[in-house]
JSON list of C-alpha atoms and ligand atoms in Angstrom, two decimals:
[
{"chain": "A", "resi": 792, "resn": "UNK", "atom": "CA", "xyz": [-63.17, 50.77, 52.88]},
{"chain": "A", "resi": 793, "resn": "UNK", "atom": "CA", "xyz": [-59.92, 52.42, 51.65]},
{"chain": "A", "resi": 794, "resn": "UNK", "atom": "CA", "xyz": [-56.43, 52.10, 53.07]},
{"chain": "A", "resi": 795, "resn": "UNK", "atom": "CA", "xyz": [-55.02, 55.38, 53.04]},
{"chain": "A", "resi": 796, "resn": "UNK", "atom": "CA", "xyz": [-51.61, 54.31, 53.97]},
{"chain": "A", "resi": 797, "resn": "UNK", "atom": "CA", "xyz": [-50.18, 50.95, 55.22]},
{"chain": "A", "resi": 798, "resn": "UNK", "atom": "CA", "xyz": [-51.77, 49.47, 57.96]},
{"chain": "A", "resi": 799, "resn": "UNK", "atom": "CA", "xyz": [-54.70, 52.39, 58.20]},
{"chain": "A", "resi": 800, "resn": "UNK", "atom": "CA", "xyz": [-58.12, 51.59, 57.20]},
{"chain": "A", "resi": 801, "resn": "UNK", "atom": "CA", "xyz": [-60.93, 54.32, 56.52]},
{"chain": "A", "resi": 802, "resn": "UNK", "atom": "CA", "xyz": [-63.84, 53.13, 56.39]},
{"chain": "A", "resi": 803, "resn": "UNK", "atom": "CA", "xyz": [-65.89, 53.92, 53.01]},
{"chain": "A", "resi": 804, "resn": "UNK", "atom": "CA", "xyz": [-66.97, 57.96, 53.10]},
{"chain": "A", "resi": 805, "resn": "UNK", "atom": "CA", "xyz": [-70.13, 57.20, 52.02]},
{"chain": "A", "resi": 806, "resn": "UNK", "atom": "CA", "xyz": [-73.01, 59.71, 51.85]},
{"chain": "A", "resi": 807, "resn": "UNK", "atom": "CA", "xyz": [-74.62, 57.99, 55.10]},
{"chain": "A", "resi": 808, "resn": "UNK", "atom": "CA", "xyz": [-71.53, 57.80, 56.93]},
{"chain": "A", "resi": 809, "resn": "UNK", "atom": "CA", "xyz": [-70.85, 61.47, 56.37]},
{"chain": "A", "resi": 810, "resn": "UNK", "atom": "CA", "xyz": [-74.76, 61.85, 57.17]},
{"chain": "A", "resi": 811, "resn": "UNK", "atom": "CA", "xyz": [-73.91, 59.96, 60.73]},
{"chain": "A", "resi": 812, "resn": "UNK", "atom": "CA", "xyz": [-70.97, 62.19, 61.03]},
{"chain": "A", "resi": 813, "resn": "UNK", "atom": "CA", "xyz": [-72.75, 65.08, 61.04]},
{"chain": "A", "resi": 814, "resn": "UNK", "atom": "CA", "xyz": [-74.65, 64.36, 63.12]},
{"chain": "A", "resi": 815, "resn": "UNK", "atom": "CA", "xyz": [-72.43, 63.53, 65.84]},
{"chain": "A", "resi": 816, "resn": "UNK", "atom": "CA", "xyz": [-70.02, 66.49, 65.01]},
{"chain": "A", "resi": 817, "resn": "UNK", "atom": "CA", "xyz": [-72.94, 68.73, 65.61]},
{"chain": "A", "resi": 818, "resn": "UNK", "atom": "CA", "xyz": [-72.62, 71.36, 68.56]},
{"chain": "A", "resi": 819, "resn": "UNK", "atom": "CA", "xyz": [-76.38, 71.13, 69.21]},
{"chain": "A", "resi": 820, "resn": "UNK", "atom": "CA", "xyz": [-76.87, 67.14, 68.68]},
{"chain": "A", "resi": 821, "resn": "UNK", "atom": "CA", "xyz": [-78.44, 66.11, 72.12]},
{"chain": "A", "resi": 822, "resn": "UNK", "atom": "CA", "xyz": [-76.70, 63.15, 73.84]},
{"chain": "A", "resi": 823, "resn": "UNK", "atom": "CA", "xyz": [-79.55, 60.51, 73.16]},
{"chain": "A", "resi": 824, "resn": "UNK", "atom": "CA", "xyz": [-79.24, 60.92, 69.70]},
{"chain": "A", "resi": 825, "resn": "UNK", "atom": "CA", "xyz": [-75.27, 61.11, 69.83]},
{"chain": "A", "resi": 826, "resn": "UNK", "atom": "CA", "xyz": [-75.10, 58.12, 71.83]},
{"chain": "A", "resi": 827, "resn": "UNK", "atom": "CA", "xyz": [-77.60, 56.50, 68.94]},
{"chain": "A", "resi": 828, "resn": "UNK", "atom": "CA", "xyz": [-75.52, 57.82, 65.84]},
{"chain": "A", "resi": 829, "resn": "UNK", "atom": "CA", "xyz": [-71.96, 57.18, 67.76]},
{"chain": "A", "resi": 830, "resn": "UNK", "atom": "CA", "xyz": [-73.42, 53.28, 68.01]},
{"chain": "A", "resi": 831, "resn": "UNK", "atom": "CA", "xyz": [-74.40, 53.15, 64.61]},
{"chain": "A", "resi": 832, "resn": "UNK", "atom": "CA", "xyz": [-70.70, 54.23, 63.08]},
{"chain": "A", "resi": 833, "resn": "UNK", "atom": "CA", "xyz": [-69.02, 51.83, 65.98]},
{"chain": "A", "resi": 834, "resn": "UNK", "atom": "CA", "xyz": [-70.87, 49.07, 64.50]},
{"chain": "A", "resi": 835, "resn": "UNK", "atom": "CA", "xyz": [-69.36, 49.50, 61.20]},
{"chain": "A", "resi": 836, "resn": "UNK", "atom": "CA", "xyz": [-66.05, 49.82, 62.64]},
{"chain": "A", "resi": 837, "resn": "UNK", "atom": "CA", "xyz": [-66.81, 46.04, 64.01]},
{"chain": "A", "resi": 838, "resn": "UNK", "atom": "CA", "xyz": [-67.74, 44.87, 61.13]},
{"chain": "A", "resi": 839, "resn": "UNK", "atom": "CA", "xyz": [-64.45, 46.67, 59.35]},
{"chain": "A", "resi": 840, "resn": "UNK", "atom": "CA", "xyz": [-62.18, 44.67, 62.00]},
{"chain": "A", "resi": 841, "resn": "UNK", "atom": "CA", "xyz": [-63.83, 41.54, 61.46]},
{"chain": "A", "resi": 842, "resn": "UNK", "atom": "CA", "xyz": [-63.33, 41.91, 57.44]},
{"chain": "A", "resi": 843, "resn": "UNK", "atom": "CA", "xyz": [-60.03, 42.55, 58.37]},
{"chain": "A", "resi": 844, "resn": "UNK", "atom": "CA", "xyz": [-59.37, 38.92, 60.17]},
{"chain": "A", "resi": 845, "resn": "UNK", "atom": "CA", "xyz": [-57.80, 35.63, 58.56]},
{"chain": "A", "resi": 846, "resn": "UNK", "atom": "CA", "xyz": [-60.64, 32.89, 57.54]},
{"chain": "A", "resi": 847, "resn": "UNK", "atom": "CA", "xyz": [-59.81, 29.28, 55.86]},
{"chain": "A", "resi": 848, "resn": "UNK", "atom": "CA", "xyz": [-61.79, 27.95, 53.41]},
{"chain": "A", "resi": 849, "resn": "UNK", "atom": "CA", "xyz": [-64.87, 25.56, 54.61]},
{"chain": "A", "resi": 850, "resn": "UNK", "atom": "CA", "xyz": [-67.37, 23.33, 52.79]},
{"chain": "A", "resi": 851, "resn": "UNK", "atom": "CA", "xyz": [-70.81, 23.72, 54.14]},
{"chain": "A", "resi": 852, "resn": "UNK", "atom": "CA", "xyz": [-73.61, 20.56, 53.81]},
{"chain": "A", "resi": 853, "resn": "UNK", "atom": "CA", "xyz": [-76.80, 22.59, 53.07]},
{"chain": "A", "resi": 854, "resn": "UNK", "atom": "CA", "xyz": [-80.29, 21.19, 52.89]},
{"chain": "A", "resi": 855, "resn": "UNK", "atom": "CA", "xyz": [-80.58, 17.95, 50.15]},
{"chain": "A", "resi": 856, "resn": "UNK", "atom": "CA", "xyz": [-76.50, 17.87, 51.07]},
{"chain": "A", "resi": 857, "resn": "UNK", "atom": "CA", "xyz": [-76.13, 20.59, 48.80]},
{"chain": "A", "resi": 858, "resn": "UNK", "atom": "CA", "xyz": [-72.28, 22.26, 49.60]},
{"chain": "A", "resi": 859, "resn": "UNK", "atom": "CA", "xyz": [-71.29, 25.70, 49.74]},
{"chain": "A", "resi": 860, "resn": "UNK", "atom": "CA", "xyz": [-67.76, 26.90, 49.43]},
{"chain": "A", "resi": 861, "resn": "UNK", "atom": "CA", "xyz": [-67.78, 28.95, 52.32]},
{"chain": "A", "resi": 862, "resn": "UNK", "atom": "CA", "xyz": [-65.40, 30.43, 55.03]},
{"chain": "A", "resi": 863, "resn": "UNK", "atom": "CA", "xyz": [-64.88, 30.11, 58.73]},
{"chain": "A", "resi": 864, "resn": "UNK", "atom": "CA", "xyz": [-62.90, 32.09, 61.20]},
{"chain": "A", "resi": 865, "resn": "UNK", "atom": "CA", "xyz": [-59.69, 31.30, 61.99]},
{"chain": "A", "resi": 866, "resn": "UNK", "atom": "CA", "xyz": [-58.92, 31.97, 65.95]},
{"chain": "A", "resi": 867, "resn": "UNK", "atom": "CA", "xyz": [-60.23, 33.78, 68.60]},
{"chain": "A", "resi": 868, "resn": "UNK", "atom": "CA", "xyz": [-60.67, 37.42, 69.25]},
{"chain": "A", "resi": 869, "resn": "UNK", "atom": "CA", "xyz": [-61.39, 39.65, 72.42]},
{"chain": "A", "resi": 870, "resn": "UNK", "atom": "CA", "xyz": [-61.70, 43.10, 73.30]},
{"chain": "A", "resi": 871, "resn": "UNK", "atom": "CA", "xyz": [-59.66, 45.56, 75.22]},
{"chain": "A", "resi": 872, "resn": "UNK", "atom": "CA", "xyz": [-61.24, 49.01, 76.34]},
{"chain": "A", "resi": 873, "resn": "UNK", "atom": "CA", "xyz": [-59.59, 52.31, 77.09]},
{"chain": "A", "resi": 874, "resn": "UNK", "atom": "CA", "xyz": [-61.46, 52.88, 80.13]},
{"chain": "A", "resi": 875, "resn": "UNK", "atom": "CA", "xyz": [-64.12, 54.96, 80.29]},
{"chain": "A", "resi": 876, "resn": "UNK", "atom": "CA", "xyz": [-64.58, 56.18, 76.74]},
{"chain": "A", "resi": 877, "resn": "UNK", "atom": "CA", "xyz": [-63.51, 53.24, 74.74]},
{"chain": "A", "resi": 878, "resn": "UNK", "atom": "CA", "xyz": [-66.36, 51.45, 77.03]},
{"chain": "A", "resi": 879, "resn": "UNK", "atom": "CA", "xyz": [-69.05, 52.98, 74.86]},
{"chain": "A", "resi": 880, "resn": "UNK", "atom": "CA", "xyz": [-67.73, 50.24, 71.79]},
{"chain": "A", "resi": 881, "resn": "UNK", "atom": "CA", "xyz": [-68.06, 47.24, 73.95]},
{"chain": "A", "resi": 882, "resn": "UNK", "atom": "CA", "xyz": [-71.41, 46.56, 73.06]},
{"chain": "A", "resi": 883, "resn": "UNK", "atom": "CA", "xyz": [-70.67, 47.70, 69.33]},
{"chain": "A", "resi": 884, "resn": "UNK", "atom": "CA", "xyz": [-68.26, 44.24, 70.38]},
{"chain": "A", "resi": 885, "resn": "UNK", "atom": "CA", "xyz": [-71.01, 42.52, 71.72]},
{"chain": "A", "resi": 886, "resn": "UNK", "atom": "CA", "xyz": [-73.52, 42.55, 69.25]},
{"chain": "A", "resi": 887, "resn": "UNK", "atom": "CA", "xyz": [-71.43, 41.38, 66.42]},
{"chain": "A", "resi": 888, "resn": "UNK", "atom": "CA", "xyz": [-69.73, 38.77, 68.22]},
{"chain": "A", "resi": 889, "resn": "UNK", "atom": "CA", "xyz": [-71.69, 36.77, 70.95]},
{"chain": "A", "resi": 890, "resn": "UNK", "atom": "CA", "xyz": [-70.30, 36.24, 74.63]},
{"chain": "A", "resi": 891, "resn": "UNK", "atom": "CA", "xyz": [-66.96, 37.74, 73.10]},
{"chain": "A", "resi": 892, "resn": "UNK", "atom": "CA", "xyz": [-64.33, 38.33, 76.10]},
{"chain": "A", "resi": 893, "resn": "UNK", "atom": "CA", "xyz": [-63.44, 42.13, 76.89]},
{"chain": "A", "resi": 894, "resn": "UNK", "atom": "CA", "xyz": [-61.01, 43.20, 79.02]},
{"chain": "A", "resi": 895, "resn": "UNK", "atom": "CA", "xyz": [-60.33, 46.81, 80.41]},
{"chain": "A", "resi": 896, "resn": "UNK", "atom": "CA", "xyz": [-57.51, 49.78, 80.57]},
{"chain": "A", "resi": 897, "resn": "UNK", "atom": "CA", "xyz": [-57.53, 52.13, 82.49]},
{"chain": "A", "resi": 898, "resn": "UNK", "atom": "CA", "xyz": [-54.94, 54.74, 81.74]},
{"chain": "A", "resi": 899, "resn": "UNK", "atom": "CA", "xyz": [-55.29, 58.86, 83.43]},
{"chain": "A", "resi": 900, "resn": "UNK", "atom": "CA", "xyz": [-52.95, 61.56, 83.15]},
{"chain": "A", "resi": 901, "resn": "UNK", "atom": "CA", "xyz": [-50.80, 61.49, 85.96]},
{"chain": "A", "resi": 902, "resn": "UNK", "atom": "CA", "xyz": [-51.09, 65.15, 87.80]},
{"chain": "A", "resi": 903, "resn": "UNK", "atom": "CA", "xyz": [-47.63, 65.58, 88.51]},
{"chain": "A", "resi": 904, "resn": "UNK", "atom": "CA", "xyz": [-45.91, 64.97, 85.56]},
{"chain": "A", "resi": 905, "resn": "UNK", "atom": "CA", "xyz": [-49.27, 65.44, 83.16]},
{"chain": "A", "resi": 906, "resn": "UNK", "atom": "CA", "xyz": [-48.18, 62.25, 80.86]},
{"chain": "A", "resi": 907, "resn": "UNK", "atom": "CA", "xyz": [-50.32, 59.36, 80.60]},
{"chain": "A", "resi": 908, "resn": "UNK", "atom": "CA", "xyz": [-50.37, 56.54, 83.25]},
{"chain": "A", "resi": 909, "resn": "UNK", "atom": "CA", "xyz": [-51.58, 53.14, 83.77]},
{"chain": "A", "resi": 910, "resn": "UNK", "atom": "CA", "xyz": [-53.65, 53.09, 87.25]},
{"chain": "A", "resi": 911, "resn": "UNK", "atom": "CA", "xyz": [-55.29, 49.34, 85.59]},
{"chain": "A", "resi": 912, "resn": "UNK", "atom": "CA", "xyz": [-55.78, 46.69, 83.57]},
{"chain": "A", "resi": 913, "resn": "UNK", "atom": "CA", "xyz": [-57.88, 43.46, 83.15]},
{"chain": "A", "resi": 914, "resn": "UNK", "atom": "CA", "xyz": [-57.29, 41.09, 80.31]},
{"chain": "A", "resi": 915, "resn": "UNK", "atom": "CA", "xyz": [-58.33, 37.99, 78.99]},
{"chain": "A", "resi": 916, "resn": "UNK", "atom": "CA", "xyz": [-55.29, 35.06, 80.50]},
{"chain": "A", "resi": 917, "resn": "UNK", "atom": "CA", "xyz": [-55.21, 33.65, 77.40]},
{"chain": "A", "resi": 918, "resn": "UNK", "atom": "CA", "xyz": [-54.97, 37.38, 75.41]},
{"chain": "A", "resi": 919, "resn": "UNK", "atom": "CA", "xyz": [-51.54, 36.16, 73.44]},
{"chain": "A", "resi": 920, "resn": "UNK", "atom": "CA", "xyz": [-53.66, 33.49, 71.59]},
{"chain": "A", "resi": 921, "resn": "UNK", "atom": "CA", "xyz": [-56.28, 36.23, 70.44]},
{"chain": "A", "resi": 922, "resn": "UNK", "atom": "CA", "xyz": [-56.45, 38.96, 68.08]},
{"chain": "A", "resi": 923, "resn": "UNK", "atom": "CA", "xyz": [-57.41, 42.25, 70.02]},
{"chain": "A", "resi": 924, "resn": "UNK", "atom": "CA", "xyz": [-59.50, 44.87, 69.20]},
{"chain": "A", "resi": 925, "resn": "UNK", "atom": "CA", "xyz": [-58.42, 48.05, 70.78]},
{"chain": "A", "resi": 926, "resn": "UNK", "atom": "CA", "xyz": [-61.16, 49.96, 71.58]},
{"chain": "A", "resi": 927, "resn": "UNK", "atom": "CA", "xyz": [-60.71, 53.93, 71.52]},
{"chain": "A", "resi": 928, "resn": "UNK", "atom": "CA", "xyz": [-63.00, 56.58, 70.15]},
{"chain": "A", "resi": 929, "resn": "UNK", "atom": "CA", "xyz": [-60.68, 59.32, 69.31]},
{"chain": "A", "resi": 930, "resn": "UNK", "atom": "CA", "xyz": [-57.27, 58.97, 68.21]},
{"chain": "A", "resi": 931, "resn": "UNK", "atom": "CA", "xyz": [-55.92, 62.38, 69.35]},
{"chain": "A", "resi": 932, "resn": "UNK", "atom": "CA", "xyz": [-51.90, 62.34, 70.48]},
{"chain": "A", "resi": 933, "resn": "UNK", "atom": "CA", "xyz": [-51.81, 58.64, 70.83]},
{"chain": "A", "resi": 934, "resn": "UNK", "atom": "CA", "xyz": [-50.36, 58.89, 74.04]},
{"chain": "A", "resi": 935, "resn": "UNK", "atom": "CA", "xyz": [-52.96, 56.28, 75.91]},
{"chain": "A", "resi": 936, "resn": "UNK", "atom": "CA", "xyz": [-53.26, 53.77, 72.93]},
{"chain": "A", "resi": 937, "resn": "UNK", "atom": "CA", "xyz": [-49.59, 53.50, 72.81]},
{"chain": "A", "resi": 938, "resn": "UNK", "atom": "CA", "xyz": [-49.51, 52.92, 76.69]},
{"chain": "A", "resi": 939, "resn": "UNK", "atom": "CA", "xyz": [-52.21, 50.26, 75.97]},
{"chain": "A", "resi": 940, "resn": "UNK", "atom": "CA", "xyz": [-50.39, 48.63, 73.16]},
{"chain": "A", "resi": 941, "resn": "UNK", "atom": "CA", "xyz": [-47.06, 48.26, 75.41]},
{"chain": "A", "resi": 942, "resn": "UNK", "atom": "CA", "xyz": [-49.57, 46.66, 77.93]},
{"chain": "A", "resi": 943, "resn": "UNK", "atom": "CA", "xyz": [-50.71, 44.16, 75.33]},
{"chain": "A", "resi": 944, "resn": "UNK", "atom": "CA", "xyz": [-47.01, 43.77, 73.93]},
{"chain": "A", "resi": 945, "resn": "UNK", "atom": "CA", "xyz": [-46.17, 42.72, 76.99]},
{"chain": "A", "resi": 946, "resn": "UNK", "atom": "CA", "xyz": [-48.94, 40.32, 77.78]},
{"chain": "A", "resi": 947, "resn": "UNK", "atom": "CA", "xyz": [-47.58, 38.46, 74.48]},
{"chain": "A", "resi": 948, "resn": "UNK", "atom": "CA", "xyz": [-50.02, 39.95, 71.89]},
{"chain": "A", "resi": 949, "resn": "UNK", "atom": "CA", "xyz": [-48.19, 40.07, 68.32]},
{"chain": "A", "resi": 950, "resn": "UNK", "atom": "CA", "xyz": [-48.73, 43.37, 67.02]},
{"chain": "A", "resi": 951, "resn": "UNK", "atom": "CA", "xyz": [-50.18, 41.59, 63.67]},
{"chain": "A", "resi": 952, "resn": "UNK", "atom": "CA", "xyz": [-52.93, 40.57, 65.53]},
{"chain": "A", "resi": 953, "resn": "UNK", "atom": "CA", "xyz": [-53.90, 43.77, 67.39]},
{"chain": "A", "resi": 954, "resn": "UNK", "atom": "CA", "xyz": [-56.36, 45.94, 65.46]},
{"chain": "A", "resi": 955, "resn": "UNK", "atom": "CA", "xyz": [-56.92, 49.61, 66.86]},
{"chain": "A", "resi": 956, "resn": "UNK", "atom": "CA", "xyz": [-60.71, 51.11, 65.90]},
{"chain": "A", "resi": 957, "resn": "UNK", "atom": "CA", "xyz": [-61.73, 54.37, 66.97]},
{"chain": "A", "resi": 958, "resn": "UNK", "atom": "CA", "xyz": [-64.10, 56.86, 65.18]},
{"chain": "A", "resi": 959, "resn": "UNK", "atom": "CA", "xyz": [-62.04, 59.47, 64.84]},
{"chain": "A", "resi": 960, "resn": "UNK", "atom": "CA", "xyz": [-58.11, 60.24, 64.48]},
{"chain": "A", "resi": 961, "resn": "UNK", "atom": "CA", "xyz": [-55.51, 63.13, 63.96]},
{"chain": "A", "resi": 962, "resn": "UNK", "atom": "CA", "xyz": [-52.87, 62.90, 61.40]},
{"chain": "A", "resi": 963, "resn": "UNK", "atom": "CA", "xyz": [-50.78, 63.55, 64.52]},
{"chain": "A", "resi": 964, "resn": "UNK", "atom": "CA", "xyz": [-51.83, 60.59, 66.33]},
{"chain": "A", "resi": 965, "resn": "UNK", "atom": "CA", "xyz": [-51.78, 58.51, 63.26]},
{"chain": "A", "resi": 966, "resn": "UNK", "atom": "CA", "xyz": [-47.93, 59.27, 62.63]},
{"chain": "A", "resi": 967, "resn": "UNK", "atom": "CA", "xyz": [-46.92, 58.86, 66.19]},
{"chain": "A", "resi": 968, "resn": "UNK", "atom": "CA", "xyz": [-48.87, 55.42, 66.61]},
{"chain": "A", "resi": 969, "resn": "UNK", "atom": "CA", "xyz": [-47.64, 54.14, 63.44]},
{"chain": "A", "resi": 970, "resn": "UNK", "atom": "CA", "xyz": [-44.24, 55.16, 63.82]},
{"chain": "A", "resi": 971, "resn": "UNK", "atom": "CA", "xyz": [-44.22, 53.20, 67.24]},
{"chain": "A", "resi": 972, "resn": "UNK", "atom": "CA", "xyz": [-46.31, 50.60, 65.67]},
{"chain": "A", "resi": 973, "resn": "UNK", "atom": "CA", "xyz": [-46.25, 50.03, 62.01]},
{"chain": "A", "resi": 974, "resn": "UNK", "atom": "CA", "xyz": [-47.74, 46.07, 61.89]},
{"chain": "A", "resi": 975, "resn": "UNK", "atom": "CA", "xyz": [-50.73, 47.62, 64.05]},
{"chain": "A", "resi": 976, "resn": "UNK", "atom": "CA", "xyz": [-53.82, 47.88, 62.15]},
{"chain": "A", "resi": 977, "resn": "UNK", "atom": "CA", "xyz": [-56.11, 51.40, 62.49]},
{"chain": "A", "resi": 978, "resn": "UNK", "atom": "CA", "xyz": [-59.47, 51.19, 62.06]},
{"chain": "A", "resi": 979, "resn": "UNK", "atom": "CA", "xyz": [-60.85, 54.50, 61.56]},
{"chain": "A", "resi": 980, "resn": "UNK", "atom": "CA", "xyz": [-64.51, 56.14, 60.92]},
{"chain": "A", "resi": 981, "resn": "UNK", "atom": "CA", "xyz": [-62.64, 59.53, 59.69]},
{"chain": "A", "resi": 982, "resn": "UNK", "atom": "CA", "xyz": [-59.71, 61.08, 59.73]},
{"chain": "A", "resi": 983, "resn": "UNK", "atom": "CA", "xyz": [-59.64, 65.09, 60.48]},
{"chain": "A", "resi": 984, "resn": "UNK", "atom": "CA", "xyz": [-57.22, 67.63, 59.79]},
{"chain": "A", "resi": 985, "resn": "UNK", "atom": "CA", "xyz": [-55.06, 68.40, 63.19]},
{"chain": "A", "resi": 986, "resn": "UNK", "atom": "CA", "xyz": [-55.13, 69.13, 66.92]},
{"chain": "A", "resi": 987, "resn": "UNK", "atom": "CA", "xyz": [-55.65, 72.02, 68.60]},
{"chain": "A", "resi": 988, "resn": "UNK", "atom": "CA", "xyz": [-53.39, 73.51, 71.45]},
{"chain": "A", "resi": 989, "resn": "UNK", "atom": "CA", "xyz": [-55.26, 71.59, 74.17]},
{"chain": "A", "resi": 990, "resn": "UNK", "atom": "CA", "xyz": [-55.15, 68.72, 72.24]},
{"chain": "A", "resi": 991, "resn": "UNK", "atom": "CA", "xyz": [-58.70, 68.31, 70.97]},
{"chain": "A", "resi": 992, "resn": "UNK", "atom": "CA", "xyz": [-59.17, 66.98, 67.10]},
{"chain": "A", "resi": 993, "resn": "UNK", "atom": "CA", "xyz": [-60.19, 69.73, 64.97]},
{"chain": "A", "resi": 994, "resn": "UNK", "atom": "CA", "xyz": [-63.21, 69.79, 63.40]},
{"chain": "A", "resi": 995, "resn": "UNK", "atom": "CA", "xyz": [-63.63, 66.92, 65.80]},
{"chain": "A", "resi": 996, "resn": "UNK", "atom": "CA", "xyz": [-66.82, 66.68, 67.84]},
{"chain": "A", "resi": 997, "resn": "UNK", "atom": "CA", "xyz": [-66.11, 67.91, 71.52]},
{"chain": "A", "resi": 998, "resn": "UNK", "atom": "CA", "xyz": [-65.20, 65.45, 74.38]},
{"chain": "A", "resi": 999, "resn": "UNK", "atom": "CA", "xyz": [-66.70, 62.45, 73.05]},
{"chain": "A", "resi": 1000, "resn": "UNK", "atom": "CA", "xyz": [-66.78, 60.79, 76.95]},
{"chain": "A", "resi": 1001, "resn": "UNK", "atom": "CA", "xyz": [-68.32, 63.82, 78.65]},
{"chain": "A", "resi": 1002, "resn": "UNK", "atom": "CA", "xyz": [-70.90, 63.85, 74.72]},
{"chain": "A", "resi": 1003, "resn": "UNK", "atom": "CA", "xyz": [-71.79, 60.01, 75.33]},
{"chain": "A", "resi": 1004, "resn": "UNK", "atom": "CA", "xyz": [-72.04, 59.39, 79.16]},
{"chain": "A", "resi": 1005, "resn": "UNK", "atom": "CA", "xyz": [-73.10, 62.79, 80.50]},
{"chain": "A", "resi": 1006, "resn": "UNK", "atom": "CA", "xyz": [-76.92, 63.82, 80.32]},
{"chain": "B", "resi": 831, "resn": "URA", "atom": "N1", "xyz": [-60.53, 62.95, 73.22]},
{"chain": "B", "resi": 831, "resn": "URA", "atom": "C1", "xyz": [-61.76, 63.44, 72.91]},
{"chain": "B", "resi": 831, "resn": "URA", "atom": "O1", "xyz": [-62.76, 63.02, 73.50]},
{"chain": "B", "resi": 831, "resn": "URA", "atom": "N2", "xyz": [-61.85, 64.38, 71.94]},
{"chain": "B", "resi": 831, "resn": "URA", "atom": "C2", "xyz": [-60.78, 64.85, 71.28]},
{"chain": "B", "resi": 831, "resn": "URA", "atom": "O2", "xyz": [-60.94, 65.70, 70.41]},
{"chain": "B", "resi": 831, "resn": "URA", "atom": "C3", "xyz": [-59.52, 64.34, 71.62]},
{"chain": "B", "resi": 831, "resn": "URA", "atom": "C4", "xyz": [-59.41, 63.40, 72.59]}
]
């Protein structure tokens, strides 16, 4: 892992991460194996945010009373997916932390005035006691994770505690987010080198949506 600037963590570019990139970036990679790789990076994007939380120190009885200096988790955390692609790192969620709460965002661009609006949410009551992992894949213009963090905001979430992971992001969406957002943490598989002119990442890897839910 390697913070490239305050509050934005990449996760290690090792040679198997760049392996699982490639894979996924590939044109000709057929959904069942993107859907396969894509879990596979999410799950060390997890792991990344749970590295990233507060623990207190714990002494552990082992067997013959034997202690270890240990650690335990300090509070509770939930999800919160963009709806529908940020729904592909639920279970990502799910399989690190057990019977974790997720709640749901739906955000589309509006047709008339083509900015992004917020048709839905669903979110844990108790949300302001939790940190949140915002769950995104791509981190394009930041326009719906910034919606989502002023949904959270205002649901009483402390931005300290809000931890945005997505597989890939623009520099462009990076600046805007953290200009809006600097105590937000970014959790990021890779970061590319700019948008194009319909707002796709470039190199990127497509529509990742339409690339993990469409056969
Ligand atoms: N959303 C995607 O799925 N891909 C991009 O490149 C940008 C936004």
């Amino acid at each position: 892992m390697a913070e490239t600037s305050k509050n934005v963590i990449l996760l290690q570019q090792t040679n198997q991460l760049i392996g699982l990139y490639s894979i996924i970036r590939d044109q000709k990679t057929k959904r069942g194996d993107f859907v396969f790789y894509s879990d596979r990076i999410i799950r060390l994007l997890v792991e990344e945010g749970l590295n990233q939380l507060p623990v207190e120190k714990a002494t552990i009885k082992c067997h013959g009373d034997y202690e270890y200096e240990g650690a335990k988790f300090l509070g509770k955390i939930c999800g919160v997916s963009i709806v529908r692609a940020g729904e592909s790192m639920e279970m990502g969620l799910r399989d690190c932390c057990r019977s974790v709460r997720i709640g749901k965002i739906l955000i589309q661009r509006d047709e008339e005035t083509a900015l992004p609006k917020l048709f839905y949410e669903k979110l844990p009551e108790d949300i302001s006691q939790r940190y949140v992992f915002l769950l995104d894949p791509m981190l394009a213009t930041g326009g719906s994770a910034m919606m989502a963090v002023e949904v959270l905001l205002n649901r009483g979430v402390k931005m300290d505690r809000i931890f945005f992971l997505n597989l890939l992001a623009a520099p462009e969406g990076i600046k805007a987010f953290q200009e809006k957002y600097p105590d937000i943490k970014i959790i990021t598989g890779g970061i590319d080198e700019k948008l194009d002119e319909n707002k796709y990442i470039v190199p990127g890897l497509g529509d990742f949506g339409d690339r993990y839910y469409c056969v």
